[in-house]
mmCIF file of C-alpha atoms in Angstrom:
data_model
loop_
_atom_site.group_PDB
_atom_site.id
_atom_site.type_symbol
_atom_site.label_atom_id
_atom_site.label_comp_id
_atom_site.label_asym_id
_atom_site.label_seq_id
_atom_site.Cartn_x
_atom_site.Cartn_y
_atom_site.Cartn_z
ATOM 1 C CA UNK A 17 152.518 132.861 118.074
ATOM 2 C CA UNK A 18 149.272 131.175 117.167
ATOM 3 C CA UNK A 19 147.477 132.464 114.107
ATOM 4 C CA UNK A 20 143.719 132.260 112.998
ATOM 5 C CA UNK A 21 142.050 129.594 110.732
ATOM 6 C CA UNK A 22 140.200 131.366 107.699
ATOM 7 C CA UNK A 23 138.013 128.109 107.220
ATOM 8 C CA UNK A 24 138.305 125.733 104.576
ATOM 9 C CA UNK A 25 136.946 124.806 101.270
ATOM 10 C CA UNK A 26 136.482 121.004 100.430
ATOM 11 C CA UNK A 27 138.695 118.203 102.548
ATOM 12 C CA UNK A 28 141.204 119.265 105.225
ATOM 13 C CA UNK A 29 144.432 118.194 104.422
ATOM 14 C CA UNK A 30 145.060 119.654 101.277
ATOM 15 C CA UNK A 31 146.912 122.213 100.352
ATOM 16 C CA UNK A 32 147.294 125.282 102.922
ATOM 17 C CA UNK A 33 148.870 128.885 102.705
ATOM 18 C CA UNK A 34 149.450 131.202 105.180
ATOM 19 C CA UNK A 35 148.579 135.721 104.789
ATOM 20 C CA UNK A 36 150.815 137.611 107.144
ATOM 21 C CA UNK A 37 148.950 140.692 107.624
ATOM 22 C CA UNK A 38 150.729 143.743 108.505
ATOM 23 C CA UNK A 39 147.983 146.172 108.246
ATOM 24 C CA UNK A 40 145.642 148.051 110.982
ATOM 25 C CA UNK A 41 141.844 147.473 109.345
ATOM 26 C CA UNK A 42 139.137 150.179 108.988
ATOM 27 C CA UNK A 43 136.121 149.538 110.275
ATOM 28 C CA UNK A 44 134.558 149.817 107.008
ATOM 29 C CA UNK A 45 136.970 147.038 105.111
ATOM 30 C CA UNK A 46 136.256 144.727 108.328
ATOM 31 C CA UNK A 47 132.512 145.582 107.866
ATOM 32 C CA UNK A 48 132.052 145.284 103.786
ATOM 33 C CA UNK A 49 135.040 142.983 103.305
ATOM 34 C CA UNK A 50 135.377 141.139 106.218
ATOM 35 C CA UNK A 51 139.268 142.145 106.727
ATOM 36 C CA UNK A 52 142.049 142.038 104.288
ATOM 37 C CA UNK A 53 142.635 138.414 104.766
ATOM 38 C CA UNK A 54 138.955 137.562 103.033
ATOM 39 C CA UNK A 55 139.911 139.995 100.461
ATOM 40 C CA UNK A 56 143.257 138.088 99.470
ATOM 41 C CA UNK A 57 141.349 134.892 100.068
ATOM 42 C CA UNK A 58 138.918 135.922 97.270
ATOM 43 C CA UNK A 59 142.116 136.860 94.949
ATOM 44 C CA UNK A 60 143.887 133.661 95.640
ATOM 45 C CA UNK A 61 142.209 130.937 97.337
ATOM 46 C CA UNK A 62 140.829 127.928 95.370
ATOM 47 C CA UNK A 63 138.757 124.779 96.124
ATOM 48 C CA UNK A 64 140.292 122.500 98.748
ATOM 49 C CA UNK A 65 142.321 124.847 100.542
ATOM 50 C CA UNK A 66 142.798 126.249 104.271
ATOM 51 C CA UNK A 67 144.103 129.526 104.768
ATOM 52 C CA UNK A 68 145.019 131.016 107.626
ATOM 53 C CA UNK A 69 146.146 134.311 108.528
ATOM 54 C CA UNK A 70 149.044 135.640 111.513
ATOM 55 C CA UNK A 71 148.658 139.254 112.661
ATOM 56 C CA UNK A 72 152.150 139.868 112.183
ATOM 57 C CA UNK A 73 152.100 143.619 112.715
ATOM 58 C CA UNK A 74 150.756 142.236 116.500
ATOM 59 C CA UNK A 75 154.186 140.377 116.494
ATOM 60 C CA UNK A 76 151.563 136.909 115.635
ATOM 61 C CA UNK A 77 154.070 134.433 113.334
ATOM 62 C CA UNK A 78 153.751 130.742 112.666
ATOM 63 C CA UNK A 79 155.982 128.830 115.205
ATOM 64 C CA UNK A 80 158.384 127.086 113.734
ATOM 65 C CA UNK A 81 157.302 123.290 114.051
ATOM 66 C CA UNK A 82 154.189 125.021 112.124
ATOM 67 C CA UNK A 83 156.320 126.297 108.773
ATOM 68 C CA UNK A 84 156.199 123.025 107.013
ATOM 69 C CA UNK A 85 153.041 122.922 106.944
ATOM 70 C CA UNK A 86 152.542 125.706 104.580
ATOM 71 C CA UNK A 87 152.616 125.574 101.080
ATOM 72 C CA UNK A 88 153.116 129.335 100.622
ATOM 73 C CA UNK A 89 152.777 132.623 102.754
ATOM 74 C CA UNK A 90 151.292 136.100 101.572
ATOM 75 C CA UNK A 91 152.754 139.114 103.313
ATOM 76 C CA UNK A 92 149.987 141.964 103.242
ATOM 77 C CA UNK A 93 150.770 146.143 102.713
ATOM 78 C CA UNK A 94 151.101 148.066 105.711
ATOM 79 C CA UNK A 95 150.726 151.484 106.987
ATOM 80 C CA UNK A 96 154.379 151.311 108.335
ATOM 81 C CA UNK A 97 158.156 151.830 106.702
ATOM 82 C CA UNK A 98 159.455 148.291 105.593
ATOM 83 C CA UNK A 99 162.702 150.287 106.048
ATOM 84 C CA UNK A 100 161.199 151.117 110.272
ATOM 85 C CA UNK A 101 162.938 149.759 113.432
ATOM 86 C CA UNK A 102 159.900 148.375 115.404
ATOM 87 C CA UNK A 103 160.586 144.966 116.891
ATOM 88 C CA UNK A 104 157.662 143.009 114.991
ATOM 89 C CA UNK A 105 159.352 144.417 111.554
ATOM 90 C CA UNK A 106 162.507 143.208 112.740
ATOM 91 C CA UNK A 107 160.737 140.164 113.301
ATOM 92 C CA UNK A 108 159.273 139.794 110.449
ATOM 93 C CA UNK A 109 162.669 139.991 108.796
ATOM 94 C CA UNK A 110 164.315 137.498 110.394
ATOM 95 C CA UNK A 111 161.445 135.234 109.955
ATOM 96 C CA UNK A 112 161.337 135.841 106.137
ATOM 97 C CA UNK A 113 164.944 134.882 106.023
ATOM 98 C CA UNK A 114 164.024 131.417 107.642
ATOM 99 C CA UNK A 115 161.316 131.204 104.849
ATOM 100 C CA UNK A 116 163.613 132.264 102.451
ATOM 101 C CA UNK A 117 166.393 129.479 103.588
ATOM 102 C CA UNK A 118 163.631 126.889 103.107
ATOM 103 C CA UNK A 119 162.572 127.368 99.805
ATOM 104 C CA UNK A 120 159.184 128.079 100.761
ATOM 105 C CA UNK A 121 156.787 129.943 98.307
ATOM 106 C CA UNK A 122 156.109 133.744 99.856
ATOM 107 C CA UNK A 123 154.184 136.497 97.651
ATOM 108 C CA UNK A 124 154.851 140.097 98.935
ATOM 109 C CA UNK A 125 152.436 142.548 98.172
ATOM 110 C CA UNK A 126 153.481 146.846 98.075
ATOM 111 C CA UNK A 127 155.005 146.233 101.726
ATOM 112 C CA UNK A 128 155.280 142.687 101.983
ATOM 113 C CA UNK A 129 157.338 143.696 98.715
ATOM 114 C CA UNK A 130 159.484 146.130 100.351
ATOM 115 C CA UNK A 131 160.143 143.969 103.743
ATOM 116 C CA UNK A 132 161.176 141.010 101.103
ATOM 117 C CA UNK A 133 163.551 142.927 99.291
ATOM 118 C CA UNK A 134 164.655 143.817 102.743
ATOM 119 C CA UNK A 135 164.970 140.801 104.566
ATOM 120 C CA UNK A 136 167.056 138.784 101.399
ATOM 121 C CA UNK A 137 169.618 141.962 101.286
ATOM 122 C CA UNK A 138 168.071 144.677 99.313
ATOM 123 C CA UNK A 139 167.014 148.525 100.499
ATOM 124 C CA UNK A 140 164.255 150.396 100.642
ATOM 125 C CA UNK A 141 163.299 153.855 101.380
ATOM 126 C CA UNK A 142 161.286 156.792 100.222
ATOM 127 C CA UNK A 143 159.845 156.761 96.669
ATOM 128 C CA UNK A 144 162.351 159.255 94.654
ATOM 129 C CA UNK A 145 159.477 160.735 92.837
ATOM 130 C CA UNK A 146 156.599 160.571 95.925
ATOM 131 C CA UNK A 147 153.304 159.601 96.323
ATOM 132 C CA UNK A 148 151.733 156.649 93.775
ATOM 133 C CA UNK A 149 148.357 156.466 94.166
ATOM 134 C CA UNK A 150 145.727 155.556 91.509
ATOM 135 C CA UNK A 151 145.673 153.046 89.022
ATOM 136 C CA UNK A 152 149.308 152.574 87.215
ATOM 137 C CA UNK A 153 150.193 150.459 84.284
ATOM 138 C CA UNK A 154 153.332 148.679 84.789
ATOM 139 C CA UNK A 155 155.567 146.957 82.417
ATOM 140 C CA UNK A 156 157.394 143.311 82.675
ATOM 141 C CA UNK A 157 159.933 142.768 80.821
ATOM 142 C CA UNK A 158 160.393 140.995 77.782
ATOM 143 C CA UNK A 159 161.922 137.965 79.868
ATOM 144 C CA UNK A 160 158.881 138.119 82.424
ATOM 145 C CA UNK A 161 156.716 138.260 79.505
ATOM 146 C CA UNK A 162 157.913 134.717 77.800
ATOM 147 C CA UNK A 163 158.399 133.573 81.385
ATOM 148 C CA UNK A 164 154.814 133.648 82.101
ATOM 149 C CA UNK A 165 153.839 133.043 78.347
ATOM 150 C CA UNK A 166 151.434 130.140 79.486
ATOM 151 C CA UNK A 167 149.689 132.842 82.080
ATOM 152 C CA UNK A 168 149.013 135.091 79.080
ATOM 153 C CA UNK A 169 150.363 137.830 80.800
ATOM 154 C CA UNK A 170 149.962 141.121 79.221
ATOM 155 C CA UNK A 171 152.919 143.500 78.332
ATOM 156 C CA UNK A 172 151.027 146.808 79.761
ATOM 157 C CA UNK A 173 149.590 145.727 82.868
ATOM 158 C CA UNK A 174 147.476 148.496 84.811
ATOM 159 C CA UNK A 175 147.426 147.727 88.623
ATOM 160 C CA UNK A 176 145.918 150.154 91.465
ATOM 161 C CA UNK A 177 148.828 151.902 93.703
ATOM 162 C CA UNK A 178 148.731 152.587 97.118
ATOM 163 C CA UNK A 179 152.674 153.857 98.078
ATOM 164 C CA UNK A 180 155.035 156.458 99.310
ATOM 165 C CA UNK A 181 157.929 153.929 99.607
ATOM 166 C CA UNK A 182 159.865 151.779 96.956
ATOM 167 C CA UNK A 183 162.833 149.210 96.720
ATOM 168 C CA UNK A 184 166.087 150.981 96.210
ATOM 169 C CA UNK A 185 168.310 148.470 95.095
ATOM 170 C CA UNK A 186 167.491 144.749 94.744
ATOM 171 C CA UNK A 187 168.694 141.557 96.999
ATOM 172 C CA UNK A 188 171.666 139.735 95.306
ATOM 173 C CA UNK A 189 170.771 137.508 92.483
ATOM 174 C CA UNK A 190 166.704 139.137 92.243
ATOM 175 C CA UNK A 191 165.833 139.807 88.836
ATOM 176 C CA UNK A 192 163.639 142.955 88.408
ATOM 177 C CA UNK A 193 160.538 141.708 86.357
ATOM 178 C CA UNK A 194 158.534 144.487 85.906
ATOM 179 C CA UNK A 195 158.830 148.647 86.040
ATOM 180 C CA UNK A 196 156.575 151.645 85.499
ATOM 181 C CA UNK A 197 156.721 155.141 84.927
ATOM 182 C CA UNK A 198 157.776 155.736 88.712
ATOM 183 C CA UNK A 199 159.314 153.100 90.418
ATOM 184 C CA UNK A 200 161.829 151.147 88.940
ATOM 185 C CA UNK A 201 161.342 147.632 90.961
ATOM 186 C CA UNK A 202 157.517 146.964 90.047
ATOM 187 C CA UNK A 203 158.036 143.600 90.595
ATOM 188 C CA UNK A 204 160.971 141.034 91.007
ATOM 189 C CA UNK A 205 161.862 137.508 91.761
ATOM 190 C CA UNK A 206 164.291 135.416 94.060
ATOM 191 C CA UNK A 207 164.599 132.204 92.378
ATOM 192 C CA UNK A 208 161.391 130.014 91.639
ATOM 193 C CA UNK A 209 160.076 130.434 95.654
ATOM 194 C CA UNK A 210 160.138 134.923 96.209
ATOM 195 C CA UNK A 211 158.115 137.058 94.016
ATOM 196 C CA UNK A 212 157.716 140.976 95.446
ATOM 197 C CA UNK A 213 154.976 143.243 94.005
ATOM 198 C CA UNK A 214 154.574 146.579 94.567
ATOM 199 C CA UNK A 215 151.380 147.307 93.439
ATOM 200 C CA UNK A 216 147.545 146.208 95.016
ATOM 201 C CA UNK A 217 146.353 143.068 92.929
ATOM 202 C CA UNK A 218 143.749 142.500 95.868
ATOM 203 C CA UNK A 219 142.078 146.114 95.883
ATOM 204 C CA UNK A 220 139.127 147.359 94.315
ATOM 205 C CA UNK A 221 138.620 150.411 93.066
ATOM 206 C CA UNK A 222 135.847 150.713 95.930
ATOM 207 C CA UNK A 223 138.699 150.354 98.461
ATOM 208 C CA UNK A 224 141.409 152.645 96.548
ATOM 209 C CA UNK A 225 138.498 155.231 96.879
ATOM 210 C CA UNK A 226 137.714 154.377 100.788
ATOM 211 C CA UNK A 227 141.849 154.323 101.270
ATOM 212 C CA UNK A 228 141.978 157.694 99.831
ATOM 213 C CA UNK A 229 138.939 159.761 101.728
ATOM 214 C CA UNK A 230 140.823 158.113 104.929
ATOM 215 C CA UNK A 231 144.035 159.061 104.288
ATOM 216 C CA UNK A 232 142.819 162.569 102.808
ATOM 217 C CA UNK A 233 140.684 162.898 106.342
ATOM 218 C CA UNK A 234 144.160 162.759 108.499
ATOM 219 C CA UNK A 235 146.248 165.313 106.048
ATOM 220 C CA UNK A 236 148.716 161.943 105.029
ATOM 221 C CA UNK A 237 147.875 162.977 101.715
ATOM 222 C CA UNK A 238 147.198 166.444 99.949
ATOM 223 C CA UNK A 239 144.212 166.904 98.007
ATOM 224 C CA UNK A 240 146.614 166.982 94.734
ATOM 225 C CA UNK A 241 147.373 162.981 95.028
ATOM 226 C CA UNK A 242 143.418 162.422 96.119
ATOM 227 C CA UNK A 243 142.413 163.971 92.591
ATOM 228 C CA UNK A 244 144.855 162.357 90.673
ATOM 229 C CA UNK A 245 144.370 159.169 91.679
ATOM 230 C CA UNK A 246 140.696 159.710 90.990
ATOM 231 C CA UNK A 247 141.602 160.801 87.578
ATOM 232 C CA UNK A 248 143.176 157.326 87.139
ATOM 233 C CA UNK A 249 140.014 155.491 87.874
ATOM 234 C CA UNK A 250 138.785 157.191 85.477
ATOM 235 C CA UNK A 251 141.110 156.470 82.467
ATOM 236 C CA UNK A 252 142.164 152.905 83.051
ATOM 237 C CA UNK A 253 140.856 149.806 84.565
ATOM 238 C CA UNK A 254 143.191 147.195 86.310
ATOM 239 C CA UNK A 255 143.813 144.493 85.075
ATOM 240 C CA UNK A 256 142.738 141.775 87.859
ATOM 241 C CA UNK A 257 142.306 138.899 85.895
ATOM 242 C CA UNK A 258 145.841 138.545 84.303
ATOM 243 C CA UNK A 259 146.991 139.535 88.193
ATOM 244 C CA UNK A 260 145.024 136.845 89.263
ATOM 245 C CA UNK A 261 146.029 134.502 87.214
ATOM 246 C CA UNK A 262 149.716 135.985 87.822
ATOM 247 C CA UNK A 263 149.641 135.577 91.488
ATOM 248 C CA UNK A 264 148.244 132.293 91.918
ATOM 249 C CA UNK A 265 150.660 130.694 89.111
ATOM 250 C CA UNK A 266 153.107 131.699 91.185
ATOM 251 C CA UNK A 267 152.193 130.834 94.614
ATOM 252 C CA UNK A 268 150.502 127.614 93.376
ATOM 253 C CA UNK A 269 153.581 126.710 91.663
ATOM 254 C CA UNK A 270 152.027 126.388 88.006
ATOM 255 C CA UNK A 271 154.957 128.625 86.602
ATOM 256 C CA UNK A 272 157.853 126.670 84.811
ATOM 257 C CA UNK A 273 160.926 129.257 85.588
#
């Protein structure tokens, strides 16, 4: 269950976070981004810090003696159902569980979102109004908002989409922190340690685009949802400094819930 070491910046021994990526690369994010994991590197990695990353969609986890040692753990969007029966999903749920019984700081991103709200007691399923794909501006709530006050966390907050599925109904005792237009559960929280978000605060809008012509190429998508989430580049940037900031408050533990 051994993982990969993403290298280090600074001293070893500092401070050291874990991405759990359930996605099958393109060739072209491996060859202009060097994988996913670089790409959430770049959003949330800081001086001083090793990173590694677990294939966990290749059934890769940390071993247990190896938990501890992690400060925090990013679980990555996926191609696949978080609601699906394959045996590394179910894996993946019972590991989150242990994660979740240790207190220990895990970010889920669109289906690392999902598989959260999953694993703590929550359901998930098909998005009741389809396809969200383009950039969408979400809105936390007024709580979230003072919550995060010291972030300076906007109260529209455009994000780039990339989803067919959505939470249904929340764990017990998650508090839904943001919604948009189209999905109700944008974002929510498990105590001080869980945060779920459904949108992409790692894409670009040069992999949206890439995403899109793939997905387009294999009829997943109809030409409707390609065009509209075109249109949405268009009329709205996101916002990936205030998600930025967002993310690594949380995970970093500079967030006083």
């Amino acid at each position: 269950m051994g993982g990969e070491n993403g290298g280090e910046v600074g001293k070893k021994g500092r401070r050291k976070f874990a991405v759990l990526l359930c996605a099958e690369e393109s060739e072209y994010v491996k060859k202009v981004y060097g994988g996913y994991f670089k790409v959430f590197v770049g959003l949330l990695g800081e001086e001083g810090e090793t990173w590694d990353v677990y294939r966990a969609a290749r059934r890769e986890l940390p071993c247990m003696e190896d938990v501890g040692t992690y400060d925090g753990f990013v679980i990555t969007g996926s191609c696949n159902d978080a609601h699906g029966d394959d045996q590394w999903i179910n894996d993946l749920v019972s590991f989150l569980k242990t994660l979740d019984s240790l207190k220990k700081k895990v970010l889920g991103v669109c289906f690392g979102h999902q598989i959260l709200s999953r694993a703590l007691g929550g359901k998930t399923g098909r998005a009741k109004k389809g396809w969200d794909i383009g950039v969408t501006c979400i809105h936390p709530s007024h709580s979230t908002i003072k919550l995060l006050a010291s972030l300076r966390i906007p109260s529209h907050l455009p994000v780039i989409e990339f989803h067919r599925d959505e939470v249904w109904q929340l764990p017990p005792h998650a508090e839904v922190m943001a919604c948009s237009e189209k999905t109700g559960v944008e974002m929510f929280r498990c105590g001080d340690h869980i945060m779920g978000i459904q949108g992409h605060p790692e894409y670009n809008k040069d992999i949206l685009l890439h995403l899109v012509d793939r997905l387009l190429q294999r009829n997943l998508i109809q030409t409707c949802h390609a065009e509209a989430a075109k249109a949405s580049l268009d009329a709205q940037e996101p916002d990936q400094e205030a998600w930025k900031r967002l993310c690594k408050g949380f995970l970093k533990g500079h967030i006083s819930w």
